[in-house]
Amino acid sequence: MPATNINGTASTVVSFPAPAGSPHAYLINLGQQNAWLSAGSQCSTYTGFLLPPNNRIDLSNAGGTIYAIAGGNQSSPFGTASAASVPAGTVLTVSAGGTAFTSGMTVIIEPGTPRQEVTSVQASSGTSVTTSPAMVFAHGTNAVFSQYTPLVTTVRVERGAT
Amino acid sequence: MPIFAAGDLPYQQTTVGTIGTQFWTNSPGGTALTSPRDITVINAGTVGCYVTGGSVVSLSGVWLAPGGQLTVQGTAQSALWGMTAAGTTTTTASLASVVDVV
C-alpha cells in the first residue's frame, strides 16, 4: 500500500479519490512525528486533523483527495510585520532587522492562526523579507513570523472501493 | 464489573452547521477519559462536514460525507469539531473500543 513521506513545509497528497464505487481509506501515521490531514490543499497544523504517530483513522467514505502536512519547530530569528501584505504577495515589511532572515531560510508566518503558512526567504533587507513561493494568505500589521524547521513523517494509506 | 455493562456507551449527538461546532469532548458521560481511546464519528445527516481536532474556522480537516463514518484509533484527540459548507447535519460520536479491559 502506498506510503507517502510528508514534511512540514507544504501539504502533500496522500490519497486520491477512487475513480468509481464507494471508496474507503485507512490512513496510518508510520513515522515518529505528528501528521495533520485535510480535505484541502491549504493544510496546516492549525486547520488539519491531527494524526499522531502510530495512530490510524478509518474513513468509510473517502470520496475526495486527502492532503497531509507534518509539523515543525520555530526558532530565532523572530520578526513582526510593520505593514499588511496581500494574498499572493511576496514581501513582509518590517521596521528593522530584516537581514536576520537569510536567503533559503524556511519561515512560518502567523503560526496558530487560520492564516498560518510556511514559505522560504528569497532575499531580505533591513526593512523587508521577500518570500518564495508567494504567500497564500493576507497578513496584517503585527503579523509574526519566524524561522521554521520542518519535521517529517510517513503516512500510509490503504484504500479501496466497494 | 462486566466488560459491557448494561446500557449504551456514552455517545454525543450534535447538530453541526456552518459555524465550527465541537461535537466530541473528552468526557463522555461526564467522566474524563484518562487514556487514549478509539472514537467513531458517524455523519447521520444529509450534508457533509469537515472534521478537525481543533476549533474549526475554515473549511479544512477531514471530509466526512453524508452517511459516512470515521474511526480514529489510539487517538489522543480530546475534542473533535465539525463544520459544514452550507446547511446543517447531525454527527454522532462515541467511544469505539474499550482499552482498559485486561
PDB file of C-alpha atoms in Angstrom, chain A residues 1-155:
ATOM      1  CA  MET A   1       0.000   0.000   0.000  1.00  0.00           C
ATOM      2  CA  PRO A   2       1.333   3.463  -0.784  1.00  0.00           C
ATOM      3  CA  ALA A   3       3.246   5.255   1.895  1.00  0.00           C
ATOM      4  CA  THR A   4       3.994   8.921   1.435  1.00  0.00           C
ATOM      5  CA  ASN A   5       6.684  10.899   3.139  1.00  0.00           C
ATOM      6  CA  ILE A   6       5.339  14.245   4.233  1.00  0.00           C
ATOM      7  CA  ASN A   7       7.083  17.261   5.662  1.00  0.00           C
ATOM      8  CA  GLY A   8       6.195  20.418   7.462  1.00  0.00           C
ATOM      9  CA  THR A   9       6.918  22.709   4.545  1.00  0.00           C
ATOM     10  CA  ALA A  10       3.985  22.084   2.228  1.00  0.00           C
ATOM     11  CA  SER A  11       0.967  19.821   2.161  1.00  0.00           C
ATOM     12  CA  THR A  12       1.285  16.623   0.152  1.00  0.00           C
ATOM     13  CA  VAL A  13      -1.390  14.427  -1.369  1.00  0.00           C
ATOM     14  CA  VAL A  14      -1.550  11.108   0.448  1.00  0.00           C
ATOM     15  CA  SER A  15      -4.746   9.731  -1.076  1.00  0.00           C
ATOM     16  CA  PHE A  16      -6.550  10.359  -4.326  1.00  0.00           C
ATOM     17  CA  PRO A  17     -10.234   9.558  -4.691  1.00  0.00           C
ATOM     18  CA  ALA A  18     -11.196   6.229  -6.158  1.00  0.00           C
ATOM     19  CA  PRO A  19     -12.337   6.533  -9.786  1.00  0.00           C
ATOM     20  CA  ALA A  20     -15.554   4.639  -9.137  1.00  0.00           C
ATOM     21  CA  GLY A  21     -17.578   2.992  -6.448  1.00  0.00           C
ATOM     22  CA  SER A  22     -17.851   3.790  -2.784  1.00  0.00           C
ATOM     23  CA  PRO A  23     -14.300   4.442  -1.578  1.00  0.00           C
ATOM     24  CA  HIS A  24     -12.836   3.865   1.834  1.00  0.00           C
ATOM     25  CA  ALA A  25      -9.403   4.752   3.138  1.00  0.00           C
ATOM     26  CA  TYR A  26      -7.379   3.818   6.193  1.00  0.00           C
ATOM     27  CA  LEU A  27      -4.593   6.257   6.963  1.00  0.00           C
ATOM     28  CA  ILE A  28      -1.791   5.292   9.336  1.00  0.00           C
ATOM     29  CA  ASN A  29       0.991   7.536  10.583  1.00  0.00           C
ATOM     30  CA  LEU A  30       4.063   5.303  10.410  1.00  0.00           C
ATOM     31  CA  GLY A  31       6.534   7.998  11.374  1.00  0.00           C
ATOM     32  CA  GLN A  32       7.615   9.476  14.653  1.00  0.00           C
ATOM     33  CA  GLN A  33       6.118  12.928  14.205  1.00  0.00           C
ATOM     34  CA  ASN A  34       2.576  14.200  14.129  1.00  0.00           C
ATOM     35  CA  ALA A  35       0.746  14.490  10.841  1.00  0.00           C
ATOM     36  CA  TRP A  36      -2.249  16.664  10.044  1.00  0.00           C
ATOM     37  CA  LEU A  37      -4.818  15.685   7.420  1.00  0.00           C
ATOM     38  CA  SER A  38      -7.022  17.884   5.343  1.00  0.00           C
ATOM     39  CA  ALA A  39      -9.507  17.736   2.503  1.00  0.00           C
ATOM     40  CA  GLY A  40      -7.968  20.907   1.075  1.00  0.00           C
ATOM     41  CA  SER A  41      -4.510  21.713  -0.167  1.00  0.00           C
ATOM     42  CA  GLN A  42      -4.098  24.510   2.361  1.00  0.00           C
ATOM     43  CA  CYS A  43      -3.471  22.046   5.137  1.00  0.00           C
ATOM     44  CA  SER A  44      -1.692  23.316   8.226  1.00  0.00           C
ATOM     45  CA  THR A  45      -1.036  22.154  11.752  1.00  0.00           C
ATOM     46  CA  TYR A  46      -3.794  24.544  12.772  1.00  0.00           C
ATOM     47  CA  THR A  47      -6.527  23.566  10.333  1.00  0.00           C
ATOM     48  CA  GLY A  48      -5.749  19.906   9.786  1.00  0.00           C
ATOM     49  CA  PHE A  49      -6.910  16.796  11.595  1.00  0.00           C
ATOM     50  CA  LEU A  50      -4.211  15.589  13.968  1.00  0.00           C
ATOM     51  CA  LEU A  51      -2.934  12.072  13.361  1.00  0.00           C
ATOM     52  CA  PRO A  52      -0.262  11.269  15.978  1.00  0.00           C
ATOM     53  CA  PRO A  53       2.486   8.698  15.386  1.00  0.00           C
ATOM     54  CA  ASN A  54       1.199   5.116  15.222  1.00  0.00           C
ATOM     55  CA  ASN A  55      -2.362   6.365  15.115  1.00  0.00           C
ATOM     56  CA  ARG A  56      -4.811   5.459  12.424  1.00  0.00           C
ATOM     57  CA  ILE A  57      -8.004   6.909  11.044  1.00  0.00           C
ATOM     58  CA  ASP A  58     -10.537   4.884   9.101  1.00  0.00           C
ATOM     59  CA  LEU A  59     -12.760   6.706   6.650  1.00  0.00           C
ATOM     60  CA  SER A  60     -15.716   4.732   5.399  1.00  0.00           C
ATOM     61  CA  ASN A  61     -16.309   7.164   2.566  1.00  0.00           C
ATOM     62  CA  ALA A  62     -13.187   8.940   1.386  1.00  0.00           C
ATOM     63  CA  GLY A  63     -14.515  10.484  -1.766  1.00  0.00           C
ATOM     64  CA  GLY A  64     -12.023  13.278  -2.144  1.00  0.00           C
ATOM     65  CA  THR A  65      -8.329  13.966  -2.234  1.00  0.00           C
ATOM     66  CA  ILE A  66      -6.648  13.870   1.162  1.00  0.00           C
ATOM     67  CA  TYR A  67      -3.653  16.078   1.915  1.00  0.00           C
ATOM     68  CA  ALA A  68      -1.237  15.846   4.817  1.00  0.00           C
ATOM     69  CA  ILE A  69       1.417  18.003   6.384  1.00  0.00           C
ATOM     70  CA  ALA A  70       3.864  17.441   9.214  1.00  0.00           C
ATOM     71  CA  GLY A  71       4.795  19.870  11.952  1.00  0.00           C
ATOM     72  CA  GLY A  72       7.919  21.827  12.719  1.00  0.00           C
ATOM     73  CA  ASN A  73       9.752  23.887  15.280  1.00  0.00           C
ATOM     74  CA  GLN A  74      10.027  27.631  15.469  1.00  0.00           C
ATOM     75  CA  SER A  75      13.348  29.214  16.250  1.00  0.00           C
ATOM     76  CA  SER A  76      15.148  32.546  16.135  1.00  0.00           C
ATOM     77  CA  PRO A  77      15.057  34.907  14.341  1.00  0.00           C
ATOM     78  CA  PHE A  78      11.559  36.162  15.018  1.00  0.00           C
ATOM     79  CA  GLY A  79      10.001  39.067  13.169  1.00  0.00           C
ATOM     80  CA  THR A  80       6.886  41.211  13.231  1.00  0.00           C
ATOM     81  CA  ALA A  81       5.394  42.778  10.139  1.00  0.00           C
ATOM     82  CA  SER A  82       5.080  46.537  10.198  1.00  0.00           C
ATOM     83  CA  ALA A  83       2.693  46.626   7.257  1.00  0.00           C
ATOM     84  CA  ALA A  84      -0.018  44.401   5.898  1.00  0.00           C
ATOM     85  CA  SER A  85       0.565  42.028   2.993  1.00  0.00           C
ATOM     86  CA  VAL A  86      -1.903  40.766   0.441  1.00  0.00           C
ATOM     87  CA  PRO A  87      -2.645  37.272  -0.881  1.00  0.00           C
ATOM     88  CA  ALA A  88      -0.014  36.270  -3.449  1.00  0.00           C
ATOM     89  CA  GLY A  89       2.260  38.946  -2.020  1.00  0.00           C
ATOM     90  CA  THR A  90       5.943  38.248  -1.642  1.00  0.00           C
ATOM     91  CA  VAL A  91       7.126  40.939   0.766  1.00  0.00           C
ATOM     92  CA  LEU A  92       6.933  41.072   4.529  1.00  0.00           C
ATOM     93  CA  THR A  93       7.724  44.603   5.624  1.00  0.00           C
ATOM     94  CA  VAL A  94       9.479  45.050   8.939  1.00  0.00           C
ATOM     95  CA  SER A  95      10.638  48.137  10.764  1.00  0.00           C
ATOM     96  CA  ALA A  96      14.137  46.759  11.283  1.00  0.00           C
ATOM     97  CA  GLY A  97      16.096  43.522  11.476  1.00  0.00           C
ATOM     98  CA  GLY A  98      15.030  42.026   8.178  1.00  0.00           C
ATOM     99  CA  THR A  99      18.549  40.884   7.322  1.00  0.00           C
ATOM    100  CA  ALA A 100      18.396  38.317  10.102  1.00  0.00           C
ATOM    101  CA  PHE A 101      16.274  36.294   7.691  1.00  0.00           C
ATOM    102  CA  THR A 102      18.735  34.890   5.198  1.00  0.00           C
ATOM    103  CA  SER A 103      18.161  33.504   1.736  1.00  0.00           C
ATOM    104  CA  GLY A 104      16.845  29.969   1.717  1.00  0.00           C
ATOM    105  CA  MET A 105      15.637  30.099   5.310  1.00  0.00           C
ATOM    106  CA  THR A 106      12.293  28.427   5.889  1.00  0.00           C
ATOM    107  CA  VAL A 107       9.847  30.651   7.737  1.00  0.00           C
ATOM    108  CA  ILE A 108       6.409  30.228   9.254  1.00  0.00           C
ATOM    109  CA  ILE A 109       4.002  33.147   9.224  1.00  0.00           C
ATOM    110  CA  GLU A 110       1.236  33.678  11.781  1.00  0.00           C
ATOM    111  CA  PRO A 111       1.530  30.253  13.417  1.00  0.00           C
ATOM    112  CA  GLY A 112      -1.517  29.115  15.306  1.00  0.00           C
ATOM    113  CA  THR A 113      -3.962  31.020  13.169  1.00  0.00           C
ATOM    114  CA  PRO A 114      -6.076  30.108  10.149  1.00  0.00           C
ATOM    115  CA  ARG A 115      -3.580  32.117   8.093  1.00  0.00           C
ATOM    116  CA  GLN A 116      -0.619  30.022   9.165  1.00  0.00           C
ATOM    117  CA  GLU A 117       1.654  29.236   6.244  1.00  0.00           C
ATOM    118  CA  VAL A 118       5.206  28.146   5.546  1.00  0.00           C
ATOM    119  CA  THR A 119       7.411  29.620   2.860  1.00  0.00           C
ATOM    120  CA  SER A 120      11.067  30.429   2.254  1.00  0.00           C
ATOM    121  CA  VAL A 121      13.149  33.575   2.229  1.00  0.00           C
ATOM    122  CA  GLN A 122      14.315  34.598  -1.214  1.00  0.00           C
ATOM    123  CA  ALA A 123      16.028  37.835  -0.185  1.00  0.00           C
ATOM    124  CA  SER A 124      15.970  40.357   2.614  1.00  0.00           C
ATOM    125  CA  SER A 125      16.939  43.857   3.560  1.00  0.00           C
ATOM    126  CA  GLY A 126      16.796  45.795   6.775  1.00  0.00           C
ATOM    127  CA  THR A 127      13.122  46.558   6.265  1.00  0.00           C
ATOM    128  CA  SER A 128      11.819  43.713   4.147  1.00  0.00           C
ATOM    129  CA  VAL A 129      11.793  39.968   3.782  1.00  0.00           C
ATOM    130  CA  THR A 130      10.962  38.637   0.334  1.00  0.00           C
ATOM    131  CA  THR A 131       9.412  35.189   0.204  1.00  0.00           C
ATOM    132  CA  SER A 132       9.328  32.477  -2.399  1.00  0.00           C
ATOM    133  CA  PRO A 133       6.882  30.970  -3.051  1.00  0.00           C
ATOM    134  CA  ALA A 134       4.480  33.856  -2.629  1.00  0.00           C
ATOM    135  CA  MET A 135       2.276  33.972   0.422  1.00  0.00           C
ATOM    136  CA  VAL A 136      -1.156  32.433   0.056  1.00  0.00           C
ATOM    137  CA  PHE A 137      -2.917  34.453   2.704  1.00  0.00           C
ATOM    138  CA  ALA A 138      -3.140  38.117   3.584  1.00  0.00           C
ATOM    139  CA  HIS A 139      -1.273  39.045   6.749  1.00  0.00           C
ATOM    140  CA  GLY A 140      -1.994  42.118   8.793  1.00  0.00           C
ATOM    141  CA  THR A 141       0.230  44.586  10.506  1.00  0.00           C
ATOM    142  CA  ASN A 142       1.887  42.965  13.518  1.00  0.00           C
ATOM    143  CA  ALA A 143       1.770  39.516  11.918  1.00  0.00           C
ATOM    144  CA  VAL A 144       4.512  37.469  13.499  1.00  0.00           C
ATOM    145  CA  PHE A 145       6.874  35.150  11.675  1.00  0.00           C
ATOM    146  CA  SER A 146       9.999  33.210  12.461  1.00  0.00           C
ATOM    147  CA  GLN A 147      12.460  30.677  11.193  1.00  0.00           C
ATOM    148  CA  TYR A 148      10.950  27.227  10.998  1.00  0.00           C
ATOM    149  CA  THR A 149      12.474  23.764  10.974  1.00  0.00           C
ATOM    150  CA  PRO A 150      10.034  21.380   9.313  1.00  0.00           C
ATOM    151  CA  LEU A 151       9.722  17.829  10.582  1.00  0.00           C
ATOM    152  CA  VAL A 152       8.952  14.748   8.531  1.00  0.00           C
ATOM    153  CA  THR A 153       6.820  11.677   8.942  1.00  0.00           C
ATOM    154  CA  THR A 154       5.258   8.983   6.772  1.00  0.00           C
ATOM    155  CA  VAL A 155       1.584   8.342   6.171  1.00  0.00           C
TER     156      VAL A 155
END
